[in-house]
Amino acid sequence: MRAMRTVAYNDVVEAVAKMAIEACYQLPEDVTQALQKAAGAEESPVGKRVIAEILDNRDIAAKGELPLCQDTGVAVFFVKMGDEVRVDGGLLTDAINDGVRKGYADGLLRKSMVKDPLRRENTKDNTPAIIHIEQTPGDELHIGLAPKGGGSENMSICRILPPSAGVEGVKKFVIDWIDQAGGNPCPPIIVGVGIGGNFEKCAYLAKKAVFRPINEANPDPYYANLEAELLEEINALGVGPMGLGGTQTALMVHIETHPCHIASLPVAVNIQCHSARHAEVSL
């Protein structure tokens, strides 16, 4: 029988609290570099100025004075938990939520979660978090956090296409939706596309795709080429930074896929604004 490695409950709490603050105040380097590249490529003077202001905002937030955005989002977690590791002192999900409570309080971050979707009373601590857990081999506990704002999340969509729609149908669906979203998700955006699985799986894939590092294309050349094609066509729409016109509507398109039923072609689009916040830690 293999020996289990233990991670202390409070170590998870402290790590999550620290990530919550860092993610909301510091834009990741991959996103910063993508914005800098977009600033050079943007053809619209207004668009160039908008991206310059986004980068100025990034510098101010990094000094610890203000969060990157007043909407510090729903705390979304992607966790990889090895089959040889356990949390000592309580449930992993409880530790993550305790970390969110601590981080959002200590960092003076806005609390955006309501207890009930219709009665709308604020939980006052930004919990519960949205937690996705994947079991993996080994003894590592890897926690990724992605604070997800309401403006971009509201521009998400899922549709079950007929298989006959094929790749051209998928492309049309994605491009038409980004065109319709316009400036609402605060471009330049990252577009996550989930293809396959079923109704809920393709939505999960689209969300997961959004937080892949910007400089990482899909490992499958077929889908890497499709990502590049979609990016080119989206940037040709003319939506531009903050919807004010220009050539840099999206920084990247990421696609994640999963096998699906012979009778359906599920597709989901999840959009991330230019403030693409994420942080991760291995315990």
Short mmCIF file of N, CA and C in Angstrom, two decimals, residues 1 34 43 93 118 142 154 187 207 211 248 258:
data_model
loop_
_atom_site.label_atom_id
_atom_site.label_comp_id
_atom_site.label_asym_id
_atom_site.label_seq_id
_atom_site.Cartn_x
_atom_site.Cartn_y
_atom_site.Cartn_z
N MET A 1 0.84 -1.20 0.00
CA MET A 1 0.00 0.00 0.00
C MET A 1 0.87 1.25 0.00
N ALA A 34 1.09 39.80 -24.24
CA ALA A 34 0.11 39.78 -25.33
C ALA A 34 -0.48 41.17 -25.56
N GLU A 43 -4.06 49.14 -35.32
CA GLU A 43 -3.98 50.15 -36.39
C GLU A 43 -4.80 51.40 -36.08
N THR A 93 -12.33 21.28 -0.33
CA THR A 93 -13.24 22.34 -0.76
C THR A 93 -13.49 23.36 0.35
N LEU A 118 -32.01 34.33 -7.29
CA LEU A 118 -33.18 35.19 -7.47
C LEU A 118 -33.39 36.14 -6.31
N HIS A 142 -2.14 20.62 -6.98
CA HIS A 142 -1.95 21.83 -7.77
C HIS A 142 -3.26 22.60 -7.81
N ASN A 154 -20.92 37.18 -18.63
CA ASN A 154 -22.26 37.36 -19.17
C ASN A 154 -22.31 37.20 -20.69
N PRO A 187 -12.94 44.12 -24.56
CA PRO A 187 -11.80 43.67 -25.36
C PRO A 187 -10.62 44.64 -25.28
N LYS A 207 -14.43 27.25 -20.44
CA LYS A 207 -13.88 27.99 -19.30
C LYS A 207 -12.42 27.60 -19.06
N PHE A 211 -8.16 29.99 -19.61
CA PHE A 211 -7.05 30.22 -18.69
C PHE A 211 -5.79 29.43 -19.03
N GLN A 248 -7.55 44.86 -33.00
CA GLN A 248 -7.16 43.96 -31.92
C GLN A 248 -8.36 43.70 -30.99
N HIS A 258 -13.41 17.37 -26.50
CA HIS A 258 -13.69 16.11 -25.81
C HIS A 258 -14.55 15.26 -26.74
#
